[in-house]
Short mmCIF file of C-alpha atoms in Angstrom, two decimals:
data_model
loop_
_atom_site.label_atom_id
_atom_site.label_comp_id
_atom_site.label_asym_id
_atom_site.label_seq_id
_atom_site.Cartn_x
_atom_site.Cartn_y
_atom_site.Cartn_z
CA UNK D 524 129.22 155.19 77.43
CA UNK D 525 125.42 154.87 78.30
CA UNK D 526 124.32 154.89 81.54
CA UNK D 527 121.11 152.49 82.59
CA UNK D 528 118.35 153.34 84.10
CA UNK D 529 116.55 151.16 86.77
CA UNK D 530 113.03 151.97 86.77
CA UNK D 531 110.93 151.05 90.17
CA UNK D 532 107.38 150.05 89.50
CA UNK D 533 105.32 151.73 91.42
CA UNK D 534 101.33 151.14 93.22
CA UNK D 535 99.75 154.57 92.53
CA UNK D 536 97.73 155.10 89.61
CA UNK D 537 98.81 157.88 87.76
CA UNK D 538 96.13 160.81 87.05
CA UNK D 539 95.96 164.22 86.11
CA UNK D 540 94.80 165.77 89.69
CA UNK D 541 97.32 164.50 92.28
CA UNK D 542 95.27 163.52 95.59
CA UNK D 543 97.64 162.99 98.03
CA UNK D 544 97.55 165.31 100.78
CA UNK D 545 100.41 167.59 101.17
CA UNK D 546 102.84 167.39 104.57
CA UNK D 547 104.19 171.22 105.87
CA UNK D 548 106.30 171.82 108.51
CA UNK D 549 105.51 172.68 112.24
CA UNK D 550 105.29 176.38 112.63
CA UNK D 551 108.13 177.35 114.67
CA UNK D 552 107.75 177.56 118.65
CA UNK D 553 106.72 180.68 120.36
CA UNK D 554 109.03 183.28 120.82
CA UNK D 555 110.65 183.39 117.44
CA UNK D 556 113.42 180.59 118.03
CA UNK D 557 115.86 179.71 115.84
CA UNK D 558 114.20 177.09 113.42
CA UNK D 559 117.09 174.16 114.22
CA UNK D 560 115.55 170.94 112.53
CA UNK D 561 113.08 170.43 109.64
CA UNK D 562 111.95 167.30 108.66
CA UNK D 563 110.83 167.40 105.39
CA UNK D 564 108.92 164.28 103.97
CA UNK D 565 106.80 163.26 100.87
CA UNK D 566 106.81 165.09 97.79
CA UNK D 567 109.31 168.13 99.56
CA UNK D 568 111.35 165.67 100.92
CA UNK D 569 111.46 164.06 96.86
CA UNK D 570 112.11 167.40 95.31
CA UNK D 571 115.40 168.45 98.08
CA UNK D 572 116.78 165.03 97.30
CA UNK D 573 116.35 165.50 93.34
CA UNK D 574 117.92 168.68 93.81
CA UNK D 575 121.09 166.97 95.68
CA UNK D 576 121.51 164.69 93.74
CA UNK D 577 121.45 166.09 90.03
CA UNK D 578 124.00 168.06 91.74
CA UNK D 579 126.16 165.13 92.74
CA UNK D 580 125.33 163.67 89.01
CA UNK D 581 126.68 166.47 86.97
CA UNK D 582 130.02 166.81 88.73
CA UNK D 583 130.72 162.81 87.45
CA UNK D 584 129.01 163.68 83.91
CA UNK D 585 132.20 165.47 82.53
CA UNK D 586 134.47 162.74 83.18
CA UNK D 587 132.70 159.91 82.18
CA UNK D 588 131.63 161.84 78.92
CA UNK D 589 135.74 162.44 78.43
CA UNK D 590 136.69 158.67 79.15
CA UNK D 591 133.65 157.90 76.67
CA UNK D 592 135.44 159.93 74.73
CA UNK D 593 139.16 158.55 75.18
CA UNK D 594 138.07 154.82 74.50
CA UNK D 595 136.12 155.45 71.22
CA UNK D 596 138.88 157.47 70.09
CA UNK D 597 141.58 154.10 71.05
CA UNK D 598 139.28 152.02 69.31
CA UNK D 599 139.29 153.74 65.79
CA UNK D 600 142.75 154.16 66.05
CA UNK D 601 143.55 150.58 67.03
CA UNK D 602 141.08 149.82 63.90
CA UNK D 603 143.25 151.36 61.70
CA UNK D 604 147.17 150.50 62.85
CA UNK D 605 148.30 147.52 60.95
CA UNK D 606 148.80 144.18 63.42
CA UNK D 607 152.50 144.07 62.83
CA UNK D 608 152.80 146.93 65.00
CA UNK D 609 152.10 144.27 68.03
CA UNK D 610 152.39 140.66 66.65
CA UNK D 611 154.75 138.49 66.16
CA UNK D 612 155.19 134.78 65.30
CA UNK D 613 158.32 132.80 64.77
CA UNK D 614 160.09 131.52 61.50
CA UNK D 615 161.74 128.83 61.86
CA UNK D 616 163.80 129.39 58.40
CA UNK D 617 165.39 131.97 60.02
CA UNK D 618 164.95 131.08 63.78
CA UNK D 619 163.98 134.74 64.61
CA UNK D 620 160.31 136.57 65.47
CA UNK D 621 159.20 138.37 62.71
CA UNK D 622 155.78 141.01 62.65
CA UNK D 623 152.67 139.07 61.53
CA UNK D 624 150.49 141.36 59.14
CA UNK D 625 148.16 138.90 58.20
CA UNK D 626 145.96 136.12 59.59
CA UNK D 627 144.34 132.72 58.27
CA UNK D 628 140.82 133.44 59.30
CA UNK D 629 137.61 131.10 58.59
CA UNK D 630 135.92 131.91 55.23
CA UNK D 631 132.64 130.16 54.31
CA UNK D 632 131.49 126.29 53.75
CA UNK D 633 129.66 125.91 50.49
CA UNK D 634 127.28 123.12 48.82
CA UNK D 635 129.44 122.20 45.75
CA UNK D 636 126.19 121.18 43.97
CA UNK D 637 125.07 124.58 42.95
CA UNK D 638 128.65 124.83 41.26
CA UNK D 639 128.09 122.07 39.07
CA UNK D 640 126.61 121.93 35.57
CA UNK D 641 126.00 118.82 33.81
CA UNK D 642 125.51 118.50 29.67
CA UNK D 643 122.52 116.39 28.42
CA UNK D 644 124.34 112.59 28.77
CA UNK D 645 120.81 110.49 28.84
CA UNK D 646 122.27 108.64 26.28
CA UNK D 647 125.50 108.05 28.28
CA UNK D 648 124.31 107.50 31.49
CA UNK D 649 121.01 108.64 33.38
CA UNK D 650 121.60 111.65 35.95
CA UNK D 651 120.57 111.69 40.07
CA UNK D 652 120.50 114.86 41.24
CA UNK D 653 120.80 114.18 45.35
CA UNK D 654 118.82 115.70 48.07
CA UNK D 655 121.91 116.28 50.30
CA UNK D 656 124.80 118.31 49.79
CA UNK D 657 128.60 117.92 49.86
CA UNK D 658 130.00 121.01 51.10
CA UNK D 659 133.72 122.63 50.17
CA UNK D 660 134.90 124.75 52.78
CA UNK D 661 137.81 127.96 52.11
CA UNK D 662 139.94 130.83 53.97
CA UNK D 663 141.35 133.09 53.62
CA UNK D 664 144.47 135.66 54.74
CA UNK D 665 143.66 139.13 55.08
CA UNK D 666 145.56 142.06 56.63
CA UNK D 667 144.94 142.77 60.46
CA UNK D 668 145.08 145.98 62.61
CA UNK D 669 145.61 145.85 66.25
CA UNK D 670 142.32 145.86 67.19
CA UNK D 671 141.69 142.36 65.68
CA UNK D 672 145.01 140.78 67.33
CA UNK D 673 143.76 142.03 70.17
CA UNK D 674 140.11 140.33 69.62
CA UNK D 675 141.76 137.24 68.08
CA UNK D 676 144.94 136.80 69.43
CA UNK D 677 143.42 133.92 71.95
CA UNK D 678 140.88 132.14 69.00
CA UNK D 679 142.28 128.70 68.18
CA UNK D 680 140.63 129.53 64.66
CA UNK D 681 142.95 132.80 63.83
CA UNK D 682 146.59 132.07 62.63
CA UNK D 683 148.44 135.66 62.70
CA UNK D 684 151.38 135.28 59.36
CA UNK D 685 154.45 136.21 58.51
CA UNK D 686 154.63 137.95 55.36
CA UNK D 687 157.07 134.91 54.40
CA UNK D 688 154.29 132.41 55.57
CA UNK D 689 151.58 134.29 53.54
CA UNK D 690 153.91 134.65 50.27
CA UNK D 691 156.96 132.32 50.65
CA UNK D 692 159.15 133.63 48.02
CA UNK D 693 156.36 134.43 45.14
CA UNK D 694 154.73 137.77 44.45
CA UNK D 695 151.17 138.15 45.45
CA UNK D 696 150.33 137.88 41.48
CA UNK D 697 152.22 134.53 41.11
CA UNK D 698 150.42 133.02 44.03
CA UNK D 699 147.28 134.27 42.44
CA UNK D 700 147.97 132.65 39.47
CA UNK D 701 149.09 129.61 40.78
CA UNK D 702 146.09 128.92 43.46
CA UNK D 703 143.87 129.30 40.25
CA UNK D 704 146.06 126.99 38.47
CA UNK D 705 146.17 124.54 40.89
CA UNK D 706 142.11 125.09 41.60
CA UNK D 707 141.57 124.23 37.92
CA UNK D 708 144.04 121.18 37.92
CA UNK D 709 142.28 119.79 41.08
CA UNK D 710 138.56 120.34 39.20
CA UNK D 711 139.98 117.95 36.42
CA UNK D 712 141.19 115.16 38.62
CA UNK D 713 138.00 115.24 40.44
CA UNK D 714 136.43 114.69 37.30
CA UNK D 715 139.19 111.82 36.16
CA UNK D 716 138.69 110.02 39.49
CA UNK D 717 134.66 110.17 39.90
CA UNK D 718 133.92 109.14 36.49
CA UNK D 719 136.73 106.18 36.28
CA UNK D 720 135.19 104.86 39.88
CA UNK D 721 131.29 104.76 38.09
CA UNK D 722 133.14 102.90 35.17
CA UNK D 723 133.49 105.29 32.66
CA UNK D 724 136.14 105.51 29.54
CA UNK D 725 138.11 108.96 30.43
CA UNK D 726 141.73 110.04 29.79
CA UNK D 727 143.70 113.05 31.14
CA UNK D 728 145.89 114.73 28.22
CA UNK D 729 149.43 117.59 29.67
CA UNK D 730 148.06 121.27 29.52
CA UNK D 731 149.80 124.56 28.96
CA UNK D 732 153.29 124.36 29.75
CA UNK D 733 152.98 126.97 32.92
CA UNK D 734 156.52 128.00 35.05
CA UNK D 735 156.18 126.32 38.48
CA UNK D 736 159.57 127.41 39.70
CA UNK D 737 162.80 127.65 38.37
CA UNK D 738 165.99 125.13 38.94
CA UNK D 739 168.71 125.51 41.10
CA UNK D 740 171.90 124.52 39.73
CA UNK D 741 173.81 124.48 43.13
CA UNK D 742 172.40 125.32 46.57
CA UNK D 743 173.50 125.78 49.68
CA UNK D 744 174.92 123.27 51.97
CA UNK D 745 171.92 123.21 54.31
CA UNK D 746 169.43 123.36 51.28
CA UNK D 747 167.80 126.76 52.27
CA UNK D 748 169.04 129.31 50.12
CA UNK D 749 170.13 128.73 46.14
CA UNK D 750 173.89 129.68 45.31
CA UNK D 751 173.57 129.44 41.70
CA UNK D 752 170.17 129.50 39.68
CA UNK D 753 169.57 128.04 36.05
CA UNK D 754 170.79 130.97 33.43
CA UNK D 755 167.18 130.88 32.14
CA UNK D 756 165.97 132.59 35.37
CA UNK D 757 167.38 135.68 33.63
CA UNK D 758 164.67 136.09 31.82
CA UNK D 759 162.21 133.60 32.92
CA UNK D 760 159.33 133.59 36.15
CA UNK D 761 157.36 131.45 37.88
CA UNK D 762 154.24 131.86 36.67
CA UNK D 763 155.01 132.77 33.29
CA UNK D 764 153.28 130.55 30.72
CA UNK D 765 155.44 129.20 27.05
CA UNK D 766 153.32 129.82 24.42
CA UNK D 767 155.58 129.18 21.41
CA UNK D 768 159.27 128.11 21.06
CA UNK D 769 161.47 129.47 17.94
CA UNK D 770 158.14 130.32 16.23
CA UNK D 771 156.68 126.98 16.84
CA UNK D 772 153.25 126.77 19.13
CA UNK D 773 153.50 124.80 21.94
CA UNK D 774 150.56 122.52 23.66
CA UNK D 775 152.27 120.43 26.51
CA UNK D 776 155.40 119.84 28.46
CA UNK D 777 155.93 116.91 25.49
CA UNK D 778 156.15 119.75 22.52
CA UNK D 779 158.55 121.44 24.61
CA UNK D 780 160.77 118.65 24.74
CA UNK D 781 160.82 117.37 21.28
CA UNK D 782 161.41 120.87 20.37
CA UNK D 783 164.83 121.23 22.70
CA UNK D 784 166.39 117.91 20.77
CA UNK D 785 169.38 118.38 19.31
CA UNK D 786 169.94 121.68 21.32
CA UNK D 787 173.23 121.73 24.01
CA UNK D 788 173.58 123.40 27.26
CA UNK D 789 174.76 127.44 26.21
CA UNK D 790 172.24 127.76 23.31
CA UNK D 791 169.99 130.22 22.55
CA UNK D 792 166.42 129.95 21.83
CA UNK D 793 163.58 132.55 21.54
CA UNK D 794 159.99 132.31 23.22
CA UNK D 795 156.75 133.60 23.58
CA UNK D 796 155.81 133.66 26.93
CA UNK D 797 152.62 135.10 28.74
CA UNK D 798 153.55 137.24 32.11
CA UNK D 799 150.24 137.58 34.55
CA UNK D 800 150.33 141.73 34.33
CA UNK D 801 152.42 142.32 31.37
CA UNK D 802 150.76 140.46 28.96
CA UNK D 803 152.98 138.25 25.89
CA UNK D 804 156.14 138.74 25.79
CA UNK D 805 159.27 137.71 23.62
CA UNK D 806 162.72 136.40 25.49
CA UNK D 807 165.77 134.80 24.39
CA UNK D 808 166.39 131.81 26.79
CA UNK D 809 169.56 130.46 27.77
CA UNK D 810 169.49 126.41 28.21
CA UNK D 811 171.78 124.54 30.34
CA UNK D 812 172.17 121.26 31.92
CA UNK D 813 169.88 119.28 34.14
CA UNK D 814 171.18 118.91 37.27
CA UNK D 815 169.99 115.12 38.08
CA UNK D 816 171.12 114.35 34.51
CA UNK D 817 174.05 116.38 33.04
CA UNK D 818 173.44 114.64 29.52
CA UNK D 819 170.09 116.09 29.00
CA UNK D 820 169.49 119.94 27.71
CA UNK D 821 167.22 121.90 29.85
CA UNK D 822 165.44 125.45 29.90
CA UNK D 823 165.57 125.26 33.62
CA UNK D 824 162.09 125.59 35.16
CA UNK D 825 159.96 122.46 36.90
CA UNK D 826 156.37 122.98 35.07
CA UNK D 827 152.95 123.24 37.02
CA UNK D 828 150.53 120.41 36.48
CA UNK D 829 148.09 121.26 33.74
CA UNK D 830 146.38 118.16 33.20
CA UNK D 831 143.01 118.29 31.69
CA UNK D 832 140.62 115.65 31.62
CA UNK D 833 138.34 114.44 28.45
CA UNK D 834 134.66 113.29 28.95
CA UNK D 835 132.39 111.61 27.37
CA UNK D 836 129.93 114.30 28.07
CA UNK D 837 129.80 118.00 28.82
CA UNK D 838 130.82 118.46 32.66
CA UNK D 839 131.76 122.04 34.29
CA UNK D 840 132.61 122.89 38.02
CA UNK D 841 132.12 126.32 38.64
CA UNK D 842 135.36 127.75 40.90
CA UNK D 843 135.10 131.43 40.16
CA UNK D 844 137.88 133.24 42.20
CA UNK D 845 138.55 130.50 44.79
CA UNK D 846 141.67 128.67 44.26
CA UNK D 847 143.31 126.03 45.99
CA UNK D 848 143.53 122.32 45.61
CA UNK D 849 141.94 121.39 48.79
CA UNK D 850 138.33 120.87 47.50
CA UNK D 851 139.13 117.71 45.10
CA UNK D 852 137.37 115.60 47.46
CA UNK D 853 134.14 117.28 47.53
CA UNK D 854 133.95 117.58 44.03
CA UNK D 855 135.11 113.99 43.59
CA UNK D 856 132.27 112.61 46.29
CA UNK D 857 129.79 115.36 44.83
CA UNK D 858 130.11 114.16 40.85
CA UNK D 859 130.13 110.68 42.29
CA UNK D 860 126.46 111.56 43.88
CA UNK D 861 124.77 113.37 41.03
CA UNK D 862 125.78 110.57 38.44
CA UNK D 863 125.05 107.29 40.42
CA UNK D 864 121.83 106.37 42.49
CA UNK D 865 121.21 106.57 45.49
CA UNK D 866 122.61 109.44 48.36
CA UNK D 867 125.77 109.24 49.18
CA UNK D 868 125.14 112.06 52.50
CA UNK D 869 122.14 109.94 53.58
CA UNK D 870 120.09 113.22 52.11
CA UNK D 871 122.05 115.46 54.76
CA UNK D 872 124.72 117.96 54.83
CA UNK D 873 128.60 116.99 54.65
CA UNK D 874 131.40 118.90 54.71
CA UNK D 875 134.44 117.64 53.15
CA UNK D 876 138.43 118.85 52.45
CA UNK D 877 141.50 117.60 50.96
CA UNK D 878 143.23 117.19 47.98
CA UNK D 879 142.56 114.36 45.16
CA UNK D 880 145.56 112.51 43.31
CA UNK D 881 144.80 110.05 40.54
CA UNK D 882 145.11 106.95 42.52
CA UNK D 883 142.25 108.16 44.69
CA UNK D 884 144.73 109.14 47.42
CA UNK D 885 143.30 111.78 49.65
CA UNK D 886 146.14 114.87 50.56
CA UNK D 887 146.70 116.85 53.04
CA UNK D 888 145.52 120.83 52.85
CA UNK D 889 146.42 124.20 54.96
CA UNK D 890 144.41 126.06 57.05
CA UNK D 891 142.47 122.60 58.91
CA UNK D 892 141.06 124.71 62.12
CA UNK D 893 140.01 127.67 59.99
CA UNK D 894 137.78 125.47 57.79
CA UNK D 895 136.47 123.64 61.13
CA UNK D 896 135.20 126.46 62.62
CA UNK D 897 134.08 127.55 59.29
CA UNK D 898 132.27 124.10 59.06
CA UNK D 899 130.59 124.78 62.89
CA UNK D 900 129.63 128.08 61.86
CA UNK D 901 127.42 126.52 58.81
CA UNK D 902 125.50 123.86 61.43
CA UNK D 903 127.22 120.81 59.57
CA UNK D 904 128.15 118.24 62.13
CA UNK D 905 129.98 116.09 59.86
CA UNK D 906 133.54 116.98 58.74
CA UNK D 907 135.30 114.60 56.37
CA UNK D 908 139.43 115.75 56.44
CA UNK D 909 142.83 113.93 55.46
CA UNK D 910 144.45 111.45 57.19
CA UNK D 911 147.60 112.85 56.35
CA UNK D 912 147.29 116.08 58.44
CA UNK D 913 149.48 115.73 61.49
CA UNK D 914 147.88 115.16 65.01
CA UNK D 915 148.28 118.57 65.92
CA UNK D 916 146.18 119.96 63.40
CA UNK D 917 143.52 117.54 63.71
CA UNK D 918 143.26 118.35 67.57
CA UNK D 919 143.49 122.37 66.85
CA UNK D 920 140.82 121.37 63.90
CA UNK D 921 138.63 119.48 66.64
CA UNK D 922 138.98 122.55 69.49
CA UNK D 923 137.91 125.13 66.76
CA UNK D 924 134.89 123.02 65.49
CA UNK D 925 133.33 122.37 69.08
CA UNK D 926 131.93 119.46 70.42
CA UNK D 927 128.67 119.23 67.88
CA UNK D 928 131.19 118.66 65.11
CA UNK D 929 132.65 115.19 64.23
CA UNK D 930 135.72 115.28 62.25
CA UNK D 931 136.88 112.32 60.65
CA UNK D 932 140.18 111.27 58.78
CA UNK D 933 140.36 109.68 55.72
CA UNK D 934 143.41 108.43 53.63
CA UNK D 935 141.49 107.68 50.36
CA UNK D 936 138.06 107.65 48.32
CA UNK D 937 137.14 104.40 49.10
CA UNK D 938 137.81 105.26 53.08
CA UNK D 939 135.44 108.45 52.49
CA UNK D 940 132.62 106.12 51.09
CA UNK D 941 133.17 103.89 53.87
CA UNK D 942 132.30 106.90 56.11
CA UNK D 943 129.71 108.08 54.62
CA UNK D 944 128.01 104.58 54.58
CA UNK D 945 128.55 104.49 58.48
CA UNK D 946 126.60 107.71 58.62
CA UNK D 947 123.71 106.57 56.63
CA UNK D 948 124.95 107.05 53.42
CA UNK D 949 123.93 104.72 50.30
CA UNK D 950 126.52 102.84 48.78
CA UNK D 951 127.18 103.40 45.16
CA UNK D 952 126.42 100.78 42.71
CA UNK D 953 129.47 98.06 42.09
CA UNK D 954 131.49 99.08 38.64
CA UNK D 955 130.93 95.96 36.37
CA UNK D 956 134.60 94.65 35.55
#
């Protein structure tokens, strides 16, 4: 703990030689009295109070020093005790407080421009490389001590998690694997959507066949738990990816199912699967019957979308580790920019979230007030968002962004151009039908 010093100016000059005259005492009276008073003044009377006083100072010194000591020692402890020690938050599956290890905390808002690389397509279409920017904001979930629910426990921007609402029911690998996944799958829609709005000839082909989550032959009455799964969840997990069936390569959720004709519920049939951590790996996989349709012969899994999109041209959106679907927008509005004329941001900064589905439909996304305070942070003032969040997380998103940000809802693509245009954006050129 430091101690501050006031320092009094003062109206001498300093010098070497000091020239003020020096003040004694009286000699004492006649007769050798007792000396009963002394008034002591100038520089005496500075050095006896100097003298009290350091006196005073040092008897408070060893107990401040200790208390010093006593809250830097609380604070590296708290610094190192993990949150759940302290914080709870309430699941509703289970209608009980549970500890809260994690947090949703703001991450970053980044221009999507620098991620994007265009192929030479002059003889497709000319390129416009924009002034502005479209920006794609993230979070992210870490662990917490105690010290940081105690800093954030108040901030409208820091959600403290359940280890239920940070997993669900997946390992940390398979939620890895499946916010790349669904990163890469909302890259390729971006692409499917800008280029079919500027008018050109694109198609989106099925993917690898990639293990979303597996089916439940009979749950439980209130739908919250799964009484019996599919028999291929012996051997089968989310996130695994079918690489061959009974020796046969497979490229698509179509090969798989010509492949199972002929096949009945009980039989047996051997794969090559890829496990994130364990590398390939050969199972023999139980089929059964699909639940919706008894008729039909099943392995018993509900694939991920895989859809890839193919251009006309060389296109490539740089996501590195960030995954997520929530930026399709920004990369739909950003692709949108660089290949028509004109500026779509009015030559200014934009941040944008939400998902992108083939019809142009905008989605919904998690973490809304982390990525508005994220957006603040970055000085944008302009925060396009989904129309499909609920009003509570549009108000939560507005009270962590501040007053100098504007969020605005959107349902679809078209509505997002529409706001844009309001804010001085250009309009892009009309598709020739």
């Amino acid at each position: 703990m430091n101690a501050a010093l006031t320092v009094r100016p003062s109206t001498e000059s300093a010098s070497v030689t000091d020239t003020r005259p020096q003040t004694l005492p009286p000699p004492p009276p006649s007769g050798g009295a007792p000396l009963t008073h002394v008034e002591t003044t100038g520089e005496a009377a500075d050095r006896v109070g100097l003298t009290v006083g350091s006196s005073r100072h040092r008897l408070w010194t060893f107990p401040l020093v200790a208390v010093s000591f006593l809250v830097l020692a609380c604070i590296a402890v708290f610094a190192v005790l993990p949150s759940d020690w302290v914080a709870e938050e309430y699941n509703a599956r289970v209608d009980e407080m549970q500890p809260a290890p994690y947090a949703r905390v703001p991450a970053s808002a980044q221009p999507v421009t620098d991620r994007i690389a265009v192929g030479q397509i002059d003889d497709v279409a000319p390129q416009y490389p924009p002034e502005g920017d479209f920006y794609f904001v993230t979070i992210t979930e870490p662990s917490q001590s105690i010290l940081s629910w105690l800093v954030g426990r108040n901030d409208p921007a820091i959600q403290f998690l359940t280890e239920e609402a940070k997993y669900g029911f997946q390992t940390p690998q398979q939620r890895r694997t499946f916010a790349l996944e669904q990163m890469r799958t909302s890259e390729q829609v971006a692409q499917f959507v800008a280029l079919q709005r500027l008018g050109y000839d694109v198609e989106l082909v099925l993917g690898d066949v990639l293990i979303q989550d597996m089916v439940c032959l009979v749950p439980s009455e209130d739908g919250l738990e799964c009484l019996e799964w599919s028999p291929s969840d012996e051997v089968l997990d989310p996130g695994d990816r079918i690489l061959e069936v009974d020796g046969e390569p497979i490229d698509g959720v179509e090969d798989l199912s010509r492949l199972l004709e002929g096949l009945e519920p009980g039989d047996t049939v051997p794969m090559l699967i890829e496990r994130p951590g364990d590398g390939e790996i050969e199972v023999d996989v139980e089929l059964t019957s699909s639940p919706e349709e008894p008729d039909r012969t099943i392995v018993g899994f509900y694939p991920f979308d895989t859809r890839r999109v193919e251009l006309p041209f060389e296109l490539d959106i740089d996501t590195g580790t960030i995954g997520g679907p929530s930026a399709g927008l920004a990369f739909t509005l950003t692709l949108i920019d660089e290949l028509s004329e004109g500026e779509l941001t009015g030559g200014g900064r934009v941040a944008v979230t939400g998902t992108i589905e083939l019809d142009g439909s905008v989605g919904a996304i998690g973490g809304l007030r982390q990525k508005a305070s994220a957006v603040a942070q970055t000085g944008v003032d302009l925060f396009i968002v989904p129309a499909s969040q609920s009003d509570e997380d549009i108000e939560a998103a507005r009270e962590s962004g501040g007053d100098d940000l504007t969020i605005v809802p959107v349902a679809t693509l078209d509505e997002a151009l529409e706001v844009l245009a309001e804010y001085g954006g250009d309009p892009i050129p009309a598709v020739a039908g």
